Short mmCIF file of C-alpha atoms in Angstrom, two decimals:
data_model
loop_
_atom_site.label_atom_id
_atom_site.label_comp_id
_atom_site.label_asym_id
_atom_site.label_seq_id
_atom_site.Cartn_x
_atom_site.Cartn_y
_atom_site.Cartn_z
CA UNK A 92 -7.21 -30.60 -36.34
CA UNK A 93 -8.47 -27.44 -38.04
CA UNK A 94 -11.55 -27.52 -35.14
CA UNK A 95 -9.11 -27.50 -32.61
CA UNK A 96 -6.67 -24.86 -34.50
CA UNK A 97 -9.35 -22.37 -34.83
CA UNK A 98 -10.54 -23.29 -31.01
CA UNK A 99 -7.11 -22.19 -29.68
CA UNK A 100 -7.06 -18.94 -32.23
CA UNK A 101 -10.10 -17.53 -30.91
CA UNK A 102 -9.12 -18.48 -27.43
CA UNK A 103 -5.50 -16.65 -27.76
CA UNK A 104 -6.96 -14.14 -29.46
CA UNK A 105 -9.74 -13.03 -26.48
CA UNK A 106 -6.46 -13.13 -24.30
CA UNK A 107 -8.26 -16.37 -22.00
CA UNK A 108 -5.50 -18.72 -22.76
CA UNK A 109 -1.70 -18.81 -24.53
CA UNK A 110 -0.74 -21.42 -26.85
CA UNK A 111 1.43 -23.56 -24.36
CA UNK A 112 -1.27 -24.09 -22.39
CA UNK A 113 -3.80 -25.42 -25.04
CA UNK A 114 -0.94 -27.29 -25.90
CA UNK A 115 -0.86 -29.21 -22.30
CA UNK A 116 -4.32 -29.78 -22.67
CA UNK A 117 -4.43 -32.59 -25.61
CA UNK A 118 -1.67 -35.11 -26.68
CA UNK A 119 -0.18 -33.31 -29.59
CA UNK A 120 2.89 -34.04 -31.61
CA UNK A 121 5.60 -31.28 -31.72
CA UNK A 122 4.65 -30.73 -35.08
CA UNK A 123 0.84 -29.76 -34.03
CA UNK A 124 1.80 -27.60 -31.23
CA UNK A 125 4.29 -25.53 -33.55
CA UNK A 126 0.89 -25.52 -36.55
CA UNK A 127 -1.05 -23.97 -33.60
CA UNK A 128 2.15 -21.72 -32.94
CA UNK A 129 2.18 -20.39 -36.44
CA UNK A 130 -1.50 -20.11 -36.87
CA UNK A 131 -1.57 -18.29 -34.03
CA UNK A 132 1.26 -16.21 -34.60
CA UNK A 133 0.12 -14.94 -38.27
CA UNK A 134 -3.76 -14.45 -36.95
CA UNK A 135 -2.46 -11.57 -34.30
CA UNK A 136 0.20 -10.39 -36.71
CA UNK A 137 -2.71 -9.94 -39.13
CA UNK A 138 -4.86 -8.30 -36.33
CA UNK A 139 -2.95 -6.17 -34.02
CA UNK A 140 -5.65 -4.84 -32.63
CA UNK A 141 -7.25 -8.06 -31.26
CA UNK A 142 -4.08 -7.51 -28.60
CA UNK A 143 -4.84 -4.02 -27.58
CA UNK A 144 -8.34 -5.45 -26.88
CA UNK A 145 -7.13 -7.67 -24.71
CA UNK A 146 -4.82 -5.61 -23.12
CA UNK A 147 -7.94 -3.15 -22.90
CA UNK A 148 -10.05 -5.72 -21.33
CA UNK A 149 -7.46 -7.21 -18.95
CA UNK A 150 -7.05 -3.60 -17.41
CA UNK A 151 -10.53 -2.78 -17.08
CA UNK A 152 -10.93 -5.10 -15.12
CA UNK A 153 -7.93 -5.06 -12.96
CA UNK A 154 -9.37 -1.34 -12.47
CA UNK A 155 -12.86 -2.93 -11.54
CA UNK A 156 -11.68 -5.16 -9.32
CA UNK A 157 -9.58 -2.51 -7.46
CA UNK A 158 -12.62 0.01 -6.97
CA UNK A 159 -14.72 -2.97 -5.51
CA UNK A 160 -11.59 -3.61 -2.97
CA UNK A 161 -11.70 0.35 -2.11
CA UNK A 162 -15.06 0.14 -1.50
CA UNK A 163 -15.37 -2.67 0.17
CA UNK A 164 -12.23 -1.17 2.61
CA UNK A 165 -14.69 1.99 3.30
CA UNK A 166 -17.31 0.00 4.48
CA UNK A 167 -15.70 -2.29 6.31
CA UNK A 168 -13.65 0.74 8.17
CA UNK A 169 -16.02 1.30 10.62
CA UNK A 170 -15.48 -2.11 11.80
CA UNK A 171 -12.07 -1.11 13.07
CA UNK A 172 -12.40 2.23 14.11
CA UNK A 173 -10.58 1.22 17.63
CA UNK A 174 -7.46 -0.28 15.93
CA UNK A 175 -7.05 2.52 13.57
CA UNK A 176 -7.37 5.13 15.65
CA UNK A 177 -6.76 3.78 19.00
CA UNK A 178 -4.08 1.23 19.04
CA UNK A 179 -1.61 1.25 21.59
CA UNK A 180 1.74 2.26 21.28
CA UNK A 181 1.14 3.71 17.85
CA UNK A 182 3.57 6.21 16.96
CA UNK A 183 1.56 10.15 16.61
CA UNK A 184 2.29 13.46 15.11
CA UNK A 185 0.84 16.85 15.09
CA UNK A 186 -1.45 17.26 18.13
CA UNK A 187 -2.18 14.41 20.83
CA UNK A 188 -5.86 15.86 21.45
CA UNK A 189 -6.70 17.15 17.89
CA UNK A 190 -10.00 16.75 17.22
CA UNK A 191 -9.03 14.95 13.82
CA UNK A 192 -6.96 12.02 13.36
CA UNK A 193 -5.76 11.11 10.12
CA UNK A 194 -3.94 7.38 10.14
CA UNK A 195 -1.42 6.51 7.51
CA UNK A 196 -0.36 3.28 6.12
CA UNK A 197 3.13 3.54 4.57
CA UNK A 198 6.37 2.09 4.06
CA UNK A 199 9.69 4.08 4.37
CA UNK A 200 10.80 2.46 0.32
CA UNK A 201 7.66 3.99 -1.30
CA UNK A 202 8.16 6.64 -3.43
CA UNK A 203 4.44 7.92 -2.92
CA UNK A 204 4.92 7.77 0.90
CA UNK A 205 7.62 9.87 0.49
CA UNK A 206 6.14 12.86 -1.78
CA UNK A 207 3.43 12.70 0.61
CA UNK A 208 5.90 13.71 3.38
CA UNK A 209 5.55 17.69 2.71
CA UNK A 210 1.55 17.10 2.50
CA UNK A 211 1.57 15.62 5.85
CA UNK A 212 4.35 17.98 7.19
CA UNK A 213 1.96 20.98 5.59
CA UNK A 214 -0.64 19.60 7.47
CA UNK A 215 0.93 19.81 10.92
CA UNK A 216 1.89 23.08 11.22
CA UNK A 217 -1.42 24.93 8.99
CA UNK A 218 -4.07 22.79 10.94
CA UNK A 219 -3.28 22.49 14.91
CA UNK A 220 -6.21 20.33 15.14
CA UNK A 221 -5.42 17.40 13.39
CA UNK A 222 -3.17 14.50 15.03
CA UNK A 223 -1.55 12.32 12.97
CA UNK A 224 -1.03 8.40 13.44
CA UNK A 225 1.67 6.50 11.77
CA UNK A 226 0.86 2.89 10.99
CA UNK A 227 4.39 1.01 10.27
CA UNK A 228 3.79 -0.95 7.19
CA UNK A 229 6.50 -2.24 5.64
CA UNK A 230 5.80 -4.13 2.64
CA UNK A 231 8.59 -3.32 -0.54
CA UNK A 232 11.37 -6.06 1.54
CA UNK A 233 13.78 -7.04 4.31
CA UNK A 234 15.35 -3.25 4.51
CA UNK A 235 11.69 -1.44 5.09
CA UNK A 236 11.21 -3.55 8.10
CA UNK A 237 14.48 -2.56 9.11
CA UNK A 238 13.40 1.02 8.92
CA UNK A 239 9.99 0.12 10.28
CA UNK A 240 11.76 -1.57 13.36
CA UNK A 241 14.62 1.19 13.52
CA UNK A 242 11.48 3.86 13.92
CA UNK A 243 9.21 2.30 16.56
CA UNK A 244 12.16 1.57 18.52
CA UNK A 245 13.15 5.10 18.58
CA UNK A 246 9.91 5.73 20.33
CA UNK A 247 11.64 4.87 22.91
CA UNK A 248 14.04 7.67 23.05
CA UNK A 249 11.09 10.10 22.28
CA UNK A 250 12.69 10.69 18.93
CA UNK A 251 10.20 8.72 16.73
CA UNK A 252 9.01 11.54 14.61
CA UNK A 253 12.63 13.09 14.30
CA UNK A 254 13.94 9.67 12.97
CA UNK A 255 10.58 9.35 10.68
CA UNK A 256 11.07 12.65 8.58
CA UNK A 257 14.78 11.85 7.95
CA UNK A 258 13.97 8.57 6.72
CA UNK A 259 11.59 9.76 4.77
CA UNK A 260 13.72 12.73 3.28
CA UNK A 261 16.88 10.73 2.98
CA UNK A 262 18.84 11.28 -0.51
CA UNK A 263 20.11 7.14 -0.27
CA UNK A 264 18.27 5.35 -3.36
CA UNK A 265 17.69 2.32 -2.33
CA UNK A 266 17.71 2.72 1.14
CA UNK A 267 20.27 0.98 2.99
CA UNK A 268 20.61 -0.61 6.86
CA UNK A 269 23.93 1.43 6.75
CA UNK A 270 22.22 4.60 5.58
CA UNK A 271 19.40 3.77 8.39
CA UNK A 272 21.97 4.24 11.32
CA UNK A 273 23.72 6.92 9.85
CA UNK A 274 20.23 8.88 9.68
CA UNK A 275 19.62 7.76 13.46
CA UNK A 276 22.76 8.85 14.50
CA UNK A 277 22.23 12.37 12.94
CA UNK A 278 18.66 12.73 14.89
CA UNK A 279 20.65 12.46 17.77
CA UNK A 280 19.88 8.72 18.66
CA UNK A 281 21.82 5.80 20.93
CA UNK A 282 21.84 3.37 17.50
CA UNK A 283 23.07 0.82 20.33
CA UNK A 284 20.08 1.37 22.26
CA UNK A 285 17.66 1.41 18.97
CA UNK A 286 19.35 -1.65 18.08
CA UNK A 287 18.38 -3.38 20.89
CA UNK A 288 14.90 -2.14 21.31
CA UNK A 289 14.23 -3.38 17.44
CA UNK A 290 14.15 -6.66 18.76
CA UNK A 291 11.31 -6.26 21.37
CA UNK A 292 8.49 -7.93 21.94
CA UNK A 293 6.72 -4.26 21.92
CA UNK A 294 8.32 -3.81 18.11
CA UNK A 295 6.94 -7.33 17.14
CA UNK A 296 3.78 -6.55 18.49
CA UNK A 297 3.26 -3.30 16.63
CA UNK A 298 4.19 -4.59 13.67
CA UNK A 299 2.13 -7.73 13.69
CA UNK A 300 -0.98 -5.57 14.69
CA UNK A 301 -0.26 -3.01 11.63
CA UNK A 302 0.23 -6.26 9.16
CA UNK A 303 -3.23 -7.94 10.50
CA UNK A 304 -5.28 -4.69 10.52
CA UNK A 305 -4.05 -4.19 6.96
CA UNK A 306 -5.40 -7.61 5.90
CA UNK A 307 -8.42 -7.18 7.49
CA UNK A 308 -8.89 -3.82 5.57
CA UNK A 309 -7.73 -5.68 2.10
CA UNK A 310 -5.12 -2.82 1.90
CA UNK A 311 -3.46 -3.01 -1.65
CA UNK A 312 -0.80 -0.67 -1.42
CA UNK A 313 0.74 2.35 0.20
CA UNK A 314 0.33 5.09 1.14
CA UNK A 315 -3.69 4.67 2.32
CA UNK A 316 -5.45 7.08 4.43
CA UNK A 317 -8.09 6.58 7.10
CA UNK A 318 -9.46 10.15 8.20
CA UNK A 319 -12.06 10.82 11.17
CA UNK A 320 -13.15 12.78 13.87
CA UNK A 321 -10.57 11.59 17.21
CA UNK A 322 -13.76 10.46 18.75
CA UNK A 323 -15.05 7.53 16.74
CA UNK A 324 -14.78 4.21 17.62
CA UNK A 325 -16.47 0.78 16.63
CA UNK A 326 -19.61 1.84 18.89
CA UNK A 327 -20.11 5.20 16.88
CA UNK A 328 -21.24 3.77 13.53
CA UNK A 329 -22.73 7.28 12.47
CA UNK A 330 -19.10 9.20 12.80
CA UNK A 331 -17.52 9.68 9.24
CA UNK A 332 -14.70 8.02 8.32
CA UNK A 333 -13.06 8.77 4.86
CA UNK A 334 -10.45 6.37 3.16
CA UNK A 335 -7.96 7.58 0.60
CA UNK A 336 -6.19 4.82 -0.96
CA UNK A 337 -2.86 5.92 -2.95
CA UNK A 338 -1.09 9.13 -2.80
CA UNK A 339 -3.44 12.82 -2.72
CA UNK A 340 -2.27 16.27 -2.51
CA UNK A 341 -2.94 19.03 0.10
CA UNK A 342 -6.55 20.51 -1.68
CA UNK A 343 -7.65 15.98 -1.09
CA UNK A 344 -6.70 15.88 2.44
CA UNK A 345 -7.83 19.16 3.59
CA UNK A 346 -11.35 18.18 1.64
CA UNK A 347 -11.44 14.90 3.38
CA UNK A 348 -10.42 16.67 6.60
CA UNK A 349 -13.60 19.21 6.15
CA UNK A 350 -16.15 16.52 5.17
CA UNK A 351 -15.52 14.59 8.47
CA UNK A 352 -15.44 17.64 10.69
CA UNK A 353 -18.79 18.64 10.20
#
């Protein structure tokens, strides 16, 4: 028993295992489990710091494993150069022939897709070569694809970018379906209309493209930015493509902006 009680302290206290699980593991008596409890219990209340270790450790390598998965999304980029920058139907800001396209992943709930709107906004109207691309992607519930579908289907009314900003800038916290309307309706939109056209097949499409493109990039949140020239493609393997994963300010993009332009 002591063997086995000092076993499960060291294992607790590297953070690889809790107590109810080396519990499960052997046949013990409710008496043994709740030694192993105590022992346990007193070691770390004894040694505080053995936690912060762990906690240490357990975050370094959640932030290792996250810069492999950003890497490994830049390199694999190229790969899908024609569905990020060339997918049909894909809903476009700023100028249709700018010689720079910068895609977005985002999702209409996300508080860093939303303090990104000014960046993006700033961008428009200070660099008239850059066209934006919108990639629908929402991923924070049932509302976000709500707004997701409520936006592509305004497309449809040439009104997409309109209904985008308000979205984006509306005061309602969490958003609602009601407060989704009411925006459309103040953009000027048929919300009978827009409701209809959130059902297509052309809505479902677009959306099930964005969602499978984001897999295949191993996306792990919103915002993420894919910046290139407006010319690359899967057959152009030498044409830059930068990826910013998370949310940057103005000085980022523009930087990004200048390193693929030359």
């Amino acid at each position: 028993m002591v063997k086995l009680t000092r076993k499960v302290v060291g294992l607790a206290a590297a953070g690889l295992m809790t107590v109810s699980m080396a519990a499960q593991a052997v046949d013990m008596s409710a008496a043994q489990k709740k030694q192993i409890q105590d022992v346990v219990r007193d070691y770390l209340i004894q040694n505080p710091d053995v936690i912060i270790q762990s906690l240490q450790g357990y975050q370094q390598k959640q932030m290792d494993q996250a810069k492999k998965t950003i890497q490994k999304t830049q390199d694999t980029s190229p790969q899908y150069a024609d569905a990020l920058f060339h997918q049909a139907n894909d809903a476009m800001a700023g100028n249709p022939q700018g010689k720079i396209t910068v895609v977005e992943f985002f999702d209409y709930q996300c508080p860093h897709c939303i303090d990104m709107t000014p960046v993006i906004d700033g961008l428009i109207k200070n660099n008239p070569n850059v066209r934006i691309v919108f990639k629908e992607f929402p991923i924070r519930g049932p509302v976000s694809e709500v707004a997701s579908r409520a936006a592509l289907a305004a497309k449809e009314q040439g009104k997409y970018f309109e209904f985008h900003k308000g979205l984006m800038q509306s005061k309602q916290e969490p958003l609602t379906e009601e407060a989704i309307y009411t925006i459309a309706k103040t953009v000027g939109l048929d919300v009978d209309k827009l409701k209809a056209a959130m059902k297509s097949a052309t809505v479902d499409q677009q959306l099930k493209a964005n969602y499978r493109l984001a897999q295949q990039l191993e996306l792990i949140g919103t915002p993420a930015f894919f910046i290139a020239k407006s010319s690359v493609s899967k057959t152009s393997p030498s044409t830059a493509i930068v990826f910013l994963p998370g949310q940057v300010d103005a000085a980022q993009m523009n930087q990004a902006i200048d390193k693929v332009s030359k």
